[in-house]
Amino acid sequence: METNVLTRKHDETRQAASDSRKFYIESYGCAMNFADSEVVASILQGAGFTGTRDFREADLVLVNTCSIREKAEQTIRSRLHIFRQAKRSHPSMLIAVLGCMAERLKSKFLEEEKLVDLVVGPDAYRTLPLLIEEADGGQKSVNVLLSRDETYADIAPVRLNSNGVNAFVSIMRGCNNMCSFCVVPLTRGRERSRNPGSILAECRDLFENGFREVTLLGQNVDSYHWHSGVEGEPAVSFAELLENVAGISPLLRVRFSTSHPKDITDEVLHTIARYENICNYIHLPVQSGSTRVLQRMNRTYTREWYLARVRRIRELIPDCGITSDMIAGFCSETEEDHQETLSLIRECRFDMSYMYFYSERPGTLAARRYPDDIPEVEKKRRLDEIVKLQNQISQESNRNDLGTISKVLIEGDSKKSATAWMGRNSQNKVVVFPKTGQGFKKGDYALVKIEQCTGATLIGQSL
Ligand code: SAM
Ligand code: SF4
Ligand code: F3S
């Protein structure tokens, strides 16, 4: 479970803190949801609220939810029960459900979860102040309208739980792909790109405020496409946007997520190779190693296509970190299909992967068309094999780094000890090294010689 709380208060809100109403926000799911919570915090501050880290003292509790797997929804439901208990001793408290579960369940939420007061979908956050007013008057408020053009481009996010070094920047919303297993197109609506001028302004502002890494976010960043609508003006592609952000300063690292194997272009790969500050790291979810299963998933590429993209990445960016997502036990997956996923993992040698077993989501193409016919024990056995193999390859990948020198952006103290720094290298691997008097601080770059490793961390000494 991941929790996001407001940590940075602006002067004007601090001044008003004693008499203003307090909000508490908790976020689940993908980075886009966490970025959305920062937009929500900004809208609420504009409406006179201040943030709190303690939900018991909040007048407004917001839960930004995720529907991607059934398990995610269960976790959120049990959290809602805890907030409902807090509301019993604080009856004026409002509870708001935001995000993908709000969009999926709509007003059903109000019937199912009796003490929820507001249900607000991902494209309706601007209406929050109005909805809160309605809810204050005792009305249950719902706005789950999806939009074709909302990108919140003009709203300056309030950075939540920030280390002051890394920040997420949304560059687009929604998704036009129809992967048959996936609920996102239903909860987030049609794809739309954000004005590049506002993206660059946000990144510049972050840099000027000491941030040293931005991650550009979209469900499928390669299909970023902006046109002003003015005849004669050129369109802006993802590669061009990436290049413009990288041009802000060589000291600002740029990452992005997520790339789709069918859309990632050579132009993007050349751009990464050209700029030292665009990280050599690509998250390229494959989902399955079997062409037959990929077709059923409606991923629109084959195993061979995926392998060819990985070869191209390695050719153009030889030291690129590549990570992936995998789903075990999708509808009709045979043992042979599963073995193909394992062999693809061996061939690609991903540095790391997010691995799941298939969870049927109501309303998706797969739920409507294909029986969820792999028993749960079998899904879990296959997932287990995938995880074991990936862990072994991750270990080997880290061992291959022993003796090399990594340029590390320092993010803060290591989790285990305040006498060591923690940061990440270009390939997105976590690097820990002792603080040895070179006068480094958060946000600095350090050259670190890698001397030891675990499955998830590189350990070294700064030069
Ligand atoms: N847009 C990205 C993409 O296309 O890869 C990521 C989408 S989703 C937020 C993140 C991951 O969740 C997916 O890549 C997939 O592996 C997993 N996922 C999505 N739907 C799922 C489902 N019904 N059951 C299990 N895993 C799922
Ligand atoms: Fe879901 Fe596919 Fe869109 Fe990713 S690309 S969000 S998996 S529909
Ligand atoms: Fe979850 Fe919605 Fe993201 S379903 S993964 S929060 S887009």
GROMACS .gro file of C-alpha atoms in nm, residues 65-66 162 182 200 202 205 218 236 240 257 265 273 276 285 293 344 392 403 405 413 455:
model
   22
   65THR     CA    1  -0.836   0.476  -0.609
   66CYS     CA    2  -0.720   0.208  -0.854
  162SER     CA    3   0.823   1.497  -0.216
  182CYS     CA    4  -0.736  -0.377  -1.906
  200LEU     CA    5   0.804   2.263  -2.041
  202GLU     CA    6   0.629   2.288  -1.528
  205ASP     CA    7   0.985   2.549  -1.268
  218GLY     CA    8   0.131   0.865  -1.987
  236VAL     CA    9   0.487   1.793  -3.167
  240GLU     CA   10   1.047   1.624  -2.988
  257SER     CA   11   0.677   0.583  -1.857
  265THR     CA   12   1.004   0.459  -3.247
  273ALA     CA   13   2.114   0.808  -2.722
  276GLU     CA   14   2.328   1.219  -2.167
  285PRO     CA   15   0.567  -0.410  -2.082
  293VAL     CA   16  -0.194  -1.495  -2.612
  344LEU     CA   17   1.117  -1.461  -2.369
  392GLN     CA   18   1.756  -1.479  -1.075
  403GLY     CA   19   3.345  -0.311  -1.082
  405ILE     CA   20   3.120   0.316  -1.226
  413ASP     CA   21   1.947   0.893   0.309
  455GLY     CA   22   1.887  -0.861  -0.581
   0.00000   0.00000   0.00000
